[in-house]
């Protein structure tokens, strides 16, 4: 399911909910330059090979 979330709403959810994981699919260089603290980096090109990592987070909401 794909939904849209506004930046302020995401900020509030991340601050108040430990069950939310922010998935950053940019390249490592982009993530190193600027990122949201505690975001999880999995570059988009690696995502199919790293789905097992996300499977372990099944009880959390991934944004």
PDB file of C-alpha atoms in Angstrom:
ATOM      1  CA  UNK A   1       0.000   0.000   0.000  1.00  0.00           C
ATOM      2  CA  UNK A   2       1.378   3.403  -0.942  1.00  0.00           C
ATOM      3  CA  UNK A   3       0.179   6.461   0.914  1.00  0.00           C
ATOM      4  CA  UNK A   4       1.374  10.013   1.021  1.00  0.00           C
ATOM      5  CA  UNK A   5       2.550  11.759   4.174  1.00  0.00           C
ATOM      6  CA  UNK A   6       3.444  15.400   4.642  1.00  0.00           C
ATOM      7  CA  UNK A   7       6.813  16.283   6.231  1.00  0.00           C
ATOM      8  CA  UNK A   8       5.323  17.741   9.429  1.00  0.00           C
ATOM      9  CA  UNK A   9       3.097  14.706   9.900  1.00  0.00           C
ATOM     10  CA  UNK A  10       6.062  12.371   9.401  1.00  0.00           C
ATOM     11  CA  UNK A  11       8.140  14.328  11.900  1.00  0.00           C
ATOM     12  CA  UNK A  12       5.391  14.035  14.499  1.00  0.00           C
ATOM     13  CA  UNK A  13       4.935  10.305  13.906  1.00  0.00           C
ATOM     14  CA  UNK A  14       8.653   9.614  14.141  1.00  0.00           C
ATOM     15  CA  UNK A  15       8.863  11.601  17.382  1.00  0.00           C
ATOM     16  CA  UNK A  16       5.928   9.865  19.034  1.00  0.00           C
ATOM     17  CA  UNK A  17       5.983   6.315  17.713  1.00  0.00           C
ATOM     18  CA  UNK A  18       8.776   3.794  18.182  1.00  0.00           C
ATOM     19  CA  UNK A  19       7.051   1.470  15.713  1.00  0.00           C
ATOM     20  CA  UNK A  20       7.769   3.694  12.700  1.00  0.00           C
ATOM     21  CA  UNK A  21      10.879   3.153  10.577  1.00  0.00           C
ATOM     22  CA  UNK A  22      11.902   5.728   7.989  1.00  0.00           C
ATOM     23  CA  UNK A  23      13.419   3.941   4.998  1.00  0.00           C
ATOM     24  CA  UNK A  24      15.868   6.038   2.971  1.00  0.00           C
ATOM     25  CA  UNK A  25      16.363   4.574  -0.525  1.00  0.00           C
ATOM     26  CA  UNK A  26      18.897   7.144  -1.735  1.00  0.00           C
ATOM     27  CA  UNK A  27      22.560   6.413  -2.408  1.00  0.00           C
ATOM     28  CA  UNK A  28      25.005   6.245   0.543  1.00  0.00           C
ATOM     29  CA  UNK A  29      26.711   9.467  -0.582  1.00  0.00           C
ATOM     30  CA  UNK A  30      23.397  11.329  -0.498  1.00  0.00           C
ATOM     31  CA  UNK A  31      22.519   9.857   2.886  1.00  0.00           C
ATOM     32  CA  UNK A  32      25.927  10.843   4.302  1.00  0.00           C
ATOM     33  CA  UNK A  33      25.488  14.395   3.054  1.00  0.00           C
ATOM     34  CA  UNK A  34      22.051  14.878   4.605  1.00  0.00           C
ATOM     35  CA  UNK A  35      19.718  12.515   6.402  1.00  0.00           C
ATOM     36  CA  UNK A  36      17.040  12.221   9.024  1.00  0.00           C
ATOM     37  CA  UNK A  37      18.513  10.786  12.232  1.00  0.00           C
ATOM     38  CA  UNK A  38      17.744   7.106  12.800  1.00  0.00           C
ATOM     39  CA  UNK A  39      16.563   6.570   9.232  1.00  0.00           C
ATOM     40  CA  UNK A  40      17.372   3.179   7.735  1.00  0.00           C
ATOM     41  CA  UNK A  41      19.450   3.297   4.556  1.00  0.00           C
ATOM     42  CA  UNK A  42      18.825   0.689   1.866  1.00  0.00           C
ATOM     43  CA  UNK A  43      19.649   2.072  -1.592  1.00  0.00           C
ATOM     44  CA  UNK A  44      16.836   1.448  -4.060  1.00  0.00           C
ATOM     45  CA  UNK A  45      19.016  -0.748  -6.287  1.00  0.00           C
ATOM     46  CA  UNK A  46      19.769  -3.028  -3.306  1.00  0.00           C
ATOM     47  CA  UNK A  47      16.208  -3.244  -2.039  1.00  0.00           C
ATOM     48  CA  UNK A  48      15.234  -6.544  -3.748  1.00  0.00           C
ATOM     49  CA  UNK A  49      18.324  -8.258  -2.299  1.00  0.00           C
ATOM     50  CA  UNK A  50      17.762  -6.850   1.196  1.00  0.00           C
ATOM     51  CA  UNK A  51      14.069  -7.563   1.706  1.00  0.00           C
ATOM     52  CA  UNK A  52      14.944 -10.020   4.478  1.00  0.00           C
ATOM     53  CA  UNK A  53      16.090  -7.067   6.595  1.00  0.00           C
ATOM     54  CA  UNK A  54      12.669  -5.483   6.223  1.00  0.00           C
ATOM     55  CA  UNK A  55      10.931  -8.788   6.918  1.00  0.00           C
ATOM     56  CA  UNK A  56      12.467  -8.703  10.406  1.00  0.00           C
ATOM     57  CA  UNK A  57      10.694  -5.365  10.950  1.00  0.00           C
ATOM     58  CA  UNK A  58       7.264  -6.710  10.024  1.00  0.00           C
ATOM     59  CA  UNK A  59       5.766  -5.485  13.311  1.00  0.00           C
ATOM     60  CA  UNK A  60       6.788  -1.889  12.522  1.00  0.00           C
ATOM     61  CA  UNK A  61       5.362   0.614  10.060  1.00  0.00           C
ATOM     62  CA  UNK A  62       7.875   1.370   7.291  1.00  0.00           C
ATOM     63  CA  UNK A  63       7.641   4.828   5.767  1.00  0.00           C
TER      64      UNK A  63
END
